[in-house]
mmCIF file of C-alpha atoms in Angstrom:
data_model
loop_
_atom_site.group_PDB
_atom_site.id
_atom_site.type_symbol
_atom_site.label_atom_id
_atom_site.label_comp_id
_atom_site.label_asym_id
_atom_site.label_seq_id
_atom_site.Cartn_x
_atom_site.Cartn_y
_atom_site.Cartn_z
ATOM 1 C CA MET W 25 -13.073 27.755 3.941
ATOM 2 C CA LEU W 26 -15.499 25.067 4.779
ATOM 3 C CA SER W 27 -16.708 22.253 2.250
ATOM 4 C CA ILE W 28 -18.680 19.144 2.532
ATOM 5 C CA ALA W 29 -18.392 16.444 -0.285
ATOM 6 C CA VAL W 30 -20.678 13.052 -0.588
ATOM 7 C CA ALA W 31 -19.595 10.761 -3.323
ATOM 8 C CA SER W 32 -21.763 8.244 -4.616
ATOM 9 C CA SER W 33 -22.168 4.925 -6.931
ATOM 10 C CA GLY W 34 -20.142 5.763 -9.754
ATOM 11 C CA GLN W 35 -18.473 9.302 -7.975
ATOM 12 C CA HIS W 36 -14.734 10.161 -7.444
ATOM 13 C CA GLN W 37 -15.390 13.981 -5.997
ATOM 14 C CA ASP W 38 -12.470 15.622 -5.891
ATOM 15 C CA ALA W 39 -12.402 18.609 -3.423
ATOM 16 C CA GLY W 40 -10.332 20.667 -1.478
ATOM 17 C CA ALA W 41 -9.265 23.915 -1.027
ATOM 18 C CA LYS W 42 -6.152 25.999 -1.691
ATOM 19 C CA MET W 43 -4.903 29.125 1.261
ATOM 20 C CA TYR W 44 -2.255 31.152 0.160
ATOM 21 C CA HIS W 45 -0.946 33.150 3.074
ATOM 22 C CA LEU W 46 1.205 35.712 1.312
ATOM 23 C CA ALA W 47 0.712 38.988 3.640
ATOM 24 C CA PRO W 48 2.428 38.811 7.242
ATOM 25 C CA ARG W 49 -0.001 38.170 10.360
ATOM 26 C CA THR W 50 -3.135 36.483 8.397
ATOM 27 C CA THR W 51 -5.497 33.139 9.961
ATOM 28 C CA SER W 52 -6.894 30.370 7.641
ATOM 29 C CA LYS W 53 -9.213 27.800 8.691
ATOM 30 C CA ILE W 54 -10.200 24.779 6.223
ATOM 31 C CA THR W 55 -12.518 22.242 7.281
ATOM 32 C CA SER W 56 -13.754 19.901 5.621
ATOM 33 C CA LYS W 57 -16.083 16.398 5.655
ATOM 34 C CA SER W 58 -16.298 14.014 3.159
ATOM 35 C CA ILE W 59 -18.761 10.855 2.696
ATOM 36 C CA SER W 60 -18.339 8.374 0.201
ATOM 37 C CA ARG W 61 -20.725 5.125 -0.246
ATOM 38 C CA ASP W 62 -22.138 3.152 -2.682
ATOM 39 C CA GLY W 63 -19.056 3.044 -4.159
ATOM 40 C CA GLY W 64 -18.024 6.430 -4.955
ATOM 41 C CA ARG W 65 -14.797 7.672 -3.450
ATOM 42 C CA ALA W 66 -14.062 10.871 -1.928
ATOM 43 C CA SER W 67 -10.496 12.500 -2.287
ATOM 44 C CA TYR W 68 -10.029 15.531 -0.191
ATOM 45 C CA ARG W 69 -6.629 17.522 -2.058
ATOM 46 C CA GLY W 70 -5.587 20.815 -0.236
ATOM 47 C CA LEU W 71 -2.427 23.197 -0.156
ATOM 48 C CA VAL W 72 -1.668 25.474 2.544
ATOM 49 C CA SER W 73 1.550 27.794 1.027
ATOM 50 C CA ILE W 74 2.719 29.942 3.766
ATOM 51 C CA SER W 75 5.371 32.339 1.246
ATOM 52 C CA PRO W 76 8.741 34.358 3.046
ATOM 53 C CA ARG W 77 6.452 36.840 3.431
ATOM 54 C CA ALA W 78 4.295 35.682 5.846
ATOM 55 C CA LYS W 79 5.611 36.236 9.319
ATOM 56 C CA GLU W 80 2.830 34.508 11.455
ATOM 57 C CA ALA W 81 0.927 33.384 9.837
ATOM 58 C CA ARG W 82 -1.565 30.731 11.247
ATOM 59 C CA SER W 83 -3.316 28.237 9.149
ATOM 60 C CA ARG W 84 -5.164 24.893 10.558
ATOM 61 C CA VAL W 85 -6.789 22.177 8.453
ATOM 62 C CA VAL W 86 -8.956 19.855 9.422
ATOM 63 C CA CYS W 87 -10.492 17.115 6.617
ATOM 64 C CA ASP W 88 -12.448 14.179 8.073
ATOM 65 C CA ALA W 89 -14.064 11.364 6.211
ATOM 66 C CA LEU W 90 -16.477 8.830 6.584
ATOM 67 C CA ILE W 91 -16.908 5.784 4.793
ATOM 68 C CA MET W 92 -20.824 4.567 4.485
ATOM 69 C CA ASP W 93 -19.750 1.237 2.856
ATOM 70 C CA ALA W 94 -16.877 -1.801 1.878
ATOM 71 C CA LYS W 95 -17.142 -0.480 -2.187
ATOM 72 C CA SER W 96 -16.448 3.168 -1.089
ATOM 73 C CA ARG W 97 -12.560 4.295 -0.743
ATOM 74 C CA SER W 98 -11.648 7.943 0.956
ATOM 75 C CA ASP W 99 -8.529 9.571 -0.269
ATOM 76 C CA THR W 100 -6.416 12.299 1.561
ATOM 77 C CA TYR W 101 -3.721 14.991 -0.326
ATOM 78 C CA PRO W 102 -2.739 17.996 1.764
ATOM 79 C CA THR W 103 0.044 19.597 1.571
ATOM 80 C CA ASN W 104 1.620 21.901 3.965
ATOM 81 C CA ARG W 105 4.669 24.398 2.667
ATOM 82 C CA VAL W 106 5.803 26.628 5.038
ATOM 83 C CA LEU W 107 8.603 28.837 3.468
ATOM 84 C CA ASN W 108 9.386 31.657 6.813
ATOM 85 C CA ASN W 109 9.971 29.868 10.276
ATOM 86 C CA GLU W 110 7.880 32.381 12.306
ATOM 87 C CA VAL W 111 4.084 30.098 11.336
ATOM 88 C CA ILE W 112 2.084 28.071 13.132
ATOM 89 C CA LEU W 113 0.353 25.926 10.911
ATOM 90 C CA GLU W 114 -1.774 22.229 11.915
ATOM 91 C CA HIS W 115 -3.214 19.562 10.373
ATOM 92 C CA GLU W 116 -5.335 16.668 11.245
ATOM 93 C CA ALA W 117 -7.071 14.133 9.465
ATOM 94 C CA TYR W 118 -9.518 11.447 10.168
ATOM 95 C CA VAL W 119 -10.604 8.437 8.378
ATOM 96 C CA SER W 120 -13.311 6.158 9.189
ATOM 97 C CA LYS W 121 -16.612 3.764 8.925
ATOM 98 C CA ILE W 122 -20.336 4.222 11.604
ATOM 99 C CA GLY W 123 -18.970 2.164 14.515
ATOM 100 C CA VAL W 124 -21.145 -0.431 14.651
ATOM 101 C CA GLU W 125 -21.502 -0.232 18.287
ATOM 102 C CA GLN W 126 -22.733 3.698 17.859
ATOM 103 C CA LEU W 127 -24.979 2.566 15.299
ATOM 104 C CA TYR W 128 -26.374 -0.518 18.084
ATOM 105 C CA TYR W 129 -26.691 2.312 20.686
ATOM 106 C CA LEU W 130 -28.790 4.375 19.595
ATOM 107 C CA MET W 131 -30.980 1.496 17.836
ATOM 108 C CA SER W 132 -31.444 0.150 21.336
ATOM 109 C CA ARG W 133 -32.734 3.590 21.956
ATOM 110 C CA GLY W 134 -36.120 2.914 19.451
ATOM 111 C CA MET W 135 -34.340 4.480 16.190
ATOM 112 C CA SER W 136 -33.879 2.517 12.637
ATOM 113 C CA GLU W 137 -30.890 1.746 11.259
ATOM 114 C CA ALA W 138 -31.438 4.295 8.983
ATOM 115 C CA GLU W 139 -32.575 7.304 11.422
ATOM 116 C CA ALA W 140 -29.323 6.319 13.427
ATOM 117 C CA GLN W 141 -27.806 6.920 10.821
ATOM 118 C CA THR W 142 -28.843 10.195 9.712
ATOM 119 C CA LEU W 143 -28.062 11.088 13.273
ATOM 120 C CA ILE W 144 -24.259 10.004 13.285
ATOM 121 C CA VAL W 145 -24.120 11.854 9.855
ATOM 122 C CA ARG W 146 -25.304 14.576 11.054
ATOM 123 C CA GLY W 147 -23.559 15.297 14.120
ATOM 124 C CA PHE W 148 -20.348 13.894 11.740
ATOM 125 C CA LEU W 149 -21.187 17.290 9.297
ATOM 126 C CA GLU W 150 -22.283 19.915 12.549
ATOM 127 C CA PRO W 151 -19.287 22.085 12.523
ATOM 128 C CA VAL W 152 -19.796 22.473 9.176
ATOM 129 C CA VAL W 153 -23.511 22.980 9.215
ATOM 130 C CA GLY W 154 -22.755 25.297 12.500
ATOM 131 C CA GLU W 155 -20.860 27.786 10.460
ATOM 132 C CA LEU W 156 -23.781 28.046 7.840
ATOM 133 C CA PRO W 157 -26.210 30.926 7.793
ATOM 134 C CA MET W 158 -29.875 29.268 9.182
ATOM 135 C CA GLU W 159 -31.869 28.855 6.358
ATOM 136 C CA TYR W 160 -29.205 27.462 4.081
ATOM 137 C CA ALA W 161 -28.777 24.728 7.426
ATOM 138 C CA VAL W 162 -32.097 23.363 7.009
ATOM 139 C CA GLU W 163 -31.329 23.313 3.944
ATOM 140 C CA LEU W 164 -28.819 20.953 3.911
ATOM 141 C CA ASN W 165 -30.311 18.843 7.002
ATOM 142 C CA ARG W 166 -33.111 18.111 4.267
ATOM 143 C CA LEU W 167 -30.761 17.187 2.052
ATOM 144 C CA VAL W 168 -28.580 14.854 4.234
ATOM 145 C CA LYS W 169 -31.776 13.411 5.641
ATOM 146 C CA LEU W 170 -32.887 13.228 1.790
ATOM 147 C CA GLU W 171 -29.568 11.204 1.100
ATOM 148 C CA MET W 172 -29.908 9.136 3.522
ATOM 149 C CA GLU W 173 -33.694 7.518 3.136
ATOM 150 C CA GLY W 174 -32.585 5.977 0.100
ATOM 151 C CA SER W 175 -29.643 4.283 1.731
ATOM 152 C CA VAL W 176 -29.135 1.186 3.078
ATOM 153 C CA GLY W 177 -27.067 0.823 5.257
ATOM 154 C CA MET B 26 5.027 -2.258 20.401
ATOM 155 C CA LYS B 27 8.867 -2.276 19.458
ATOM 156 C CA THR B 28 9.099 0.994 17.881
ATOM 157 C CA ILE B 29 11.757 1.010 14.894
ATOM 158 C CA SER B 30 13.677 4.559 15.073
ATOM 159 C CA LYS B 31 15.573 5.336 12.060
ATOM 160 C CA LYS B 32 17.285 8.659 12.103
ATOM 161 C CA TYR B 33 18.293 10.586 8.901
ATOM 162 C CA ASN B 34 20.621 13.416 9.111
ATOM 163 C CA LYS B 35 22.311 13.703 5.767
ATOM 164 C CA PRO B 36 20.321 16.158 2.494
ATOM 165 C CA GLY B 37 18.881 14.047 0.121
ATOM 166 C CA LYS B 38 16.375 12.109 -0.765
ATOM 167 C CA HIS B 39 15.156 8.634 1.101
ATOM 168 C CA GLU B 40 11.928 6.530 0.924
ATOM 169 C CA ILE B 41 10.795 3.876 3.009
ATOM 170 C CA THR B 42 8.346 1.370 2.910
ATOM 171 C CA ILE B 43 7.058 -0.301 6.318
ATOM 172 C CA PRO B 44 4.648 -3.063 5.180
ATOM 173 C CA PHE B 45 1.964 -4.411 7.194
ATOM 174 C CA ASP B 46 1.531 -7.426 5.539
ATOM 175 C CA LYS B 47 1.201 -10.871 7.949
ATOM 176 C CA GLU B 48 -2.662 -10.345 9.618
ATOM 177 C CA GLY B 49 -2.161 -9.007 13.358
ATOM 178 C CA GLN B 50 1.188 -6.787 12.530
ATOM 179 C CA GLU B 51 2.022 -4.073 15.275
ATOM 180 C CA LYS B 52 4.963 -1.868 14.281
ATOM 181 C CA ALA B 53 5.947 1.963 15.874
ATOM 182 C CA TRP B 54 8.333 3.172 13.464
ATOM 183 C CA LEU B 55 9.785 6.649 14.352
ATOM 184 C CA GLY B 56 12.199 8.572 11.843
ATOM 185 C CA VAL B 57 13.962 11.674 13.100
ATOM 186 C CA VAL B 58 15.657 14.197 10.413
ATOM 187 C CA ASP B 59 18.432 15.862 11.616
ATOM 188 C CA ALA B 60 18.725 18.519 8.934
ATOM 189 C CA ARG B 61 21.131 21.810 10.406
ATOM 190 C CA ALA B 62 23.106 21.291 7.917
ATOM 191 C CA GLU B 63 22.707 23.463 4.829
ATOM 192 C CA GLY B 64 21.138 21.384 1.793
ATOM 193 C CA GLU B 65 18.084 19.254 0.547
ATOM 194 C CA TYR B 66 16.505 16.574 2.538
ATOM 195 C CA GLU B 67 13.552 14.687 1.354
ATOM 196 C CA LEU B 68 11.486 11.588 3.529
ATOM 197 C CA GLU B 69 9.516 9.495 1.999
ATOM 198 C CA ILE B 70 7.450 7.288 3.788
ATOM 199 C CA LEU B 71 5.062 4.661 2.858
ATOM 200 C CA ALA B 72 3.190 2.560 5.549
ATOM 201 C CA TRP B 73 1.197 -0.184 3.225
ATOM 202 C CA HIS B 74 -1.262 -1.985 4.613
ATOM 203 C CA THR B 75 -2.351 -5.433 2.673
ATOM 204 C CA ALA B 76 -3.619 -7.757 5.334
ATOM 205 C CA PRO B 77 -5.852 -7.056 7.921
ATOM 206 C CA SER B 78 -5.951 -6.417 11.832
ATOM 207 C CA THR B 79 -2.743 -4.296 11.714
ATOM 208 C CA GLY B 80 -2.029 -1.661 13.413
ATOM 209 C CA GLY B 81 0.682 1.024 12.472
ATOM 210 C CA ARG B 82 1.735 4.247 14.856
ATOM 211 C CA ILE B 83 4.292 6.823 12.381
ATOM 212 C CA THR B 84 5.930 9.517 13.909
ATOM 213 C CA VAL B 85 8.434 11.923 11.512
ATOM 214 C CA ARG B 86 10.126 14.569 13.251
ATOM 215 C CA GLY B 87 12.247 16.803 11.723
ATOM 216 C CA VAL B 88 14.361 19.551 12.739
ATOM 217 C CA VAL B 89 15.147 22.045 10.003
ATOM 218 C CA GLY B 90 18.331 24.810 10.322
ATOM 219 C CA LYS B 91 19.562 28.020 7.732
ATOM 220 C CA GLY B 92 19.500 26.993 4.252
ATOM 221 C CA ALA B 93 18.426 24.238 4.856
ATOM 222 C CA SER B 94 14.984 22.416 3.536
ATOM 223 C CA LEU B 95 12.836 19.617 4.591
ATOM 224 C CA THR B 96 9.673 17.516 2.794
ATOM 225 C CA VAL B 97 8.258 15.197 4.258
ATOM 226 C CA ARG B 98 5.386 12.908 2.292
ATOM 227 C CA GLY B 99 4.015 10.088 4.620
ATOM 228 C CA MET B 100 0.924 7.514 3.227
ATOM 229 C CA ILE B 101 -0.825 5.672 4.490
ATOM 230 C CA LYS B 102 -1.836 2.732 2.092
ATOM 231 C CA ILE B 103 -5.381 0.699 2.957
ATOM 232 C CA GLU B 104 -5.910 -1.872 0.106
ATOM 233 C CA LYS B 105 -9.299 -3.333 0.234
ATOM 234 C CA GLN B 106 -8.768 -6.719 1.723
ATOM 235 C CA ALA B 107 -7.174 -5.192 4.724
ATOM 236 C CA GLN B 108 -10.118 -4.516 7.221
ATOM 237 C CA LYS B 109 -9.532 -3.779 10.728
ATOM 238 C CA ILE B 110 -6.429 -1.305 10.017
ATOM 239 C CA ASP B 111 -5.540 1.364 13.350
ATOM 240 C CA ASP B 112 -2.779 3.222 12.267
ATOM 241 C CA PHE B 113 -1.745 7.100 12.994
ATOM 242 C CA LEU B 114 0.955 8.788 11.236
ATOM 243 C CA GLU B 115 2.506 12.651 13.133
ATOM 244 C CA ILE B 116 4.946 14.296 11.448
ATOM 245 C CA ARG B 117 5.858 16.884 13.168
ATOM 246 C CA ILE B 118 8.669 20.218 11.744
ATOM 247 C CA LEU B 119 10.319 22.195 14.005
ATOM 248 C CA LEU B 120 12.079 25.584 11.933
ATOM 249 C CA LEU B 121 15.140 26.846 13.687
ATOM 250 C CA ASP B 122 15.920 29.501 11.477
ATOM 251 C CA PRO B 123 13.586 32.547 9.315
ATOM 252 C CA SER B 124 15.888 31.021 5.882
ATOM 253 C CA ALA B 125 14.575 27.172 6.532
ATOM 254 C CA ARG B 126 11.946 26.265 4.935
ATOM 255 C CA ALA B 127 9.240 23.160 5.027
ATOM 256 C CA THR B 128 6.676 21.199 3.850
ATOM 257 C CA ALA B 129 4.800 17.942 5.245
ATOM 258 C CA GLU B 130 2.515 16.189 3.021
ATOM 259 C CA PRO B 131 0.421 13.301 5.246
ATOM 260 C CA LYS B 132 -1.677 11.689 2.954
ATOM 261 C CA LEU B 133 -4.404 8.865 3.198
ATOM 262 C CA GLU B 134 -5.967 6.092 0.455
ATOM 263 C CA ILE B 135 -8.192 4.121 1.849
ATOM 264 C CA GLU B 136 -9.828 1.071 0.343
ATOM 265 C CA ALA B 137 -11.150 -0.401 3.082
ATOM 266 C CA ASP B 138 -13.591 0.394 4.781
ATOM 267 C CA ASP B 139 -13.890 -0.989 8.671
ATOM 268 C CA VAL B 140 -10.742 1.301 9.529
ATOM 269 C CA ARG B 141 -9.522 3.839 11.762
ATOM 270 C CA ALA B 142 -6.491 5.689 9.595
ATOM 271 C CA SER B 143 -5.558 9.351 11.166
ATOM 272 C CA HIS B 144 -2.689 11.861 10.485
ATOM 273 C CA ALA B 145 -1.912 15.369 12.307
ATOM 274 C CA ALA B 146 0.756 17.850 11.131
ATOM 275 C CA SER B 147 2.174 21.069 12.370
ATOM 276 C CA VAL B 148 4.974 22.618 11.082
ATOM 277 C CA GLY B 149 5.982 25.616 13.834
ATOM 278 C CA LYS B 150 9.174 27.578 15.591
ATOM 279 C CA ILE B 151 10.620 26.875 19.135
ATOM 280 C CA ASP B 152 8.288 28.973 21.312
ATOM 281 C CA GLU B 153 9.722 32.160 22.889
ATOM 282 C CA THR B 154 8.312 30.994 26.610
ATOM 283 C CA GLN B 155 10.102 27.736 26.762
ATOM 284 C CA ILE B 156 13.163 30.134 25.760
ATOM 285 C CA LEU B 157 12.850 32.682 28.366
ATOM 286 C CA TYR B 158 12.083 29.325 31.492
ATOM 287 C CA LEU B 159 15.297 28.008 30.246
ATOM 288 C CA ALA B 160 17.681 31.131 30.729
ATOM 289 C CA SER B 161 15.790 32.074 33.825
ATOM 290 C CA ARG B 162 17.339 28.924 35.140
ATOM 291 C CA GLY B 163 20.367 29.905 34.120
ATOM 292 C CA LEU B 164 20.895 28.833 30.182
ATOM 293 C CA SER B 165 22.303 30.900 27.544
ATOM 294 C CA GLU B 166 19.767 31.423 24.523
ATOM 295 C CA LYS B 167 22.268 28.845 22.514
ATOM 296 C CA GLN B 168 21.915 26.201 25.065
ATOM 297 C CA ALA B 169 18.319 27.149 25.433
ATOM 298 C CA ARG B 170 17.560 25.760 22.241
ATOM 299 C CA GLU B 171 19.544 22.883 22.184
ATOM 300 C CA GLU B 172 17.950 21.788 24.460
ATOM 301 C CA ILE B 173 14.583 21.869 23.663
ATOM 302 C CA VAL B 174 16.089 20.506 20.470
ATOM 303 C CA LYS B 175 17.412 17.665 21.501
ATOM 304 C CA GLY B 176 14.292 17.341 24.125
ATOM 305 C CA PHE B 177 11.965 18.032 20.617
ATOM 306 C CA LEU B 178 14.762 15.149 18.872
ATOM 307 C CA GLY B 179 14.468 12.580 21.445
ATOM 308 C CA VAL B 180 18.015 11.796 21.811
#
């Protein structure tokens, strides 16, 4: 499951995924990326439930969040429930803002601030975009660019 | 950074709040849950950042035995005025028996923007190859399991 959530002004995006492992030897992966900006609030809410019958199940959850400015907030509420012992379950999450050093570095190479921001956001979304079909990935890249153009960091 | 260690080996609910209310404060907290005896164990941790430039390392390690269940809820909460925070929450749970159950909920609530907050959780059983290795060194399977649990809990 791949997901991207962008929360802008006045929005509270509460998105995520639920994975129920009911059969043995099943695997799942959740990759969730969220961006909050202009006072938006992005939340990830997820569940991985592994039933007693689902022996040797494997699951991996990665949810990362990017906070663009001081008005915005970000939350994650994952639940990992494991009801048998032959399971490998991993979960990781990371929240950060755009690094000023990263911005300065890119700007020192001749990019405008907006361009640099767009590049960082694209890099942040890359793991998701990379798995999309080509046509859709192109559309998404355009969308990110459009979204970012109107904003002043 | 000094590590505060706490041990929990009785069933029931334990609620812990770790406040970060002085600027520049750094804390490392380690919670060890020994849930080898039957029962329901619950651990609720709140790392609460109200002051800026605070840093935390929260670690929970638990072993869950036959007929036992363990729920660990860990929350990193960062208030708006608390900028420049660096916190990491880690939950590691080892299931020792097919009837052992575990739930890990590592949560984040972040209102500030200049922060680095991350968490990780894993639930699994003892690696059979580790047991095989120790057995090849002359330990019985039972001894091997005990040693691995000891090492995992760091006691």
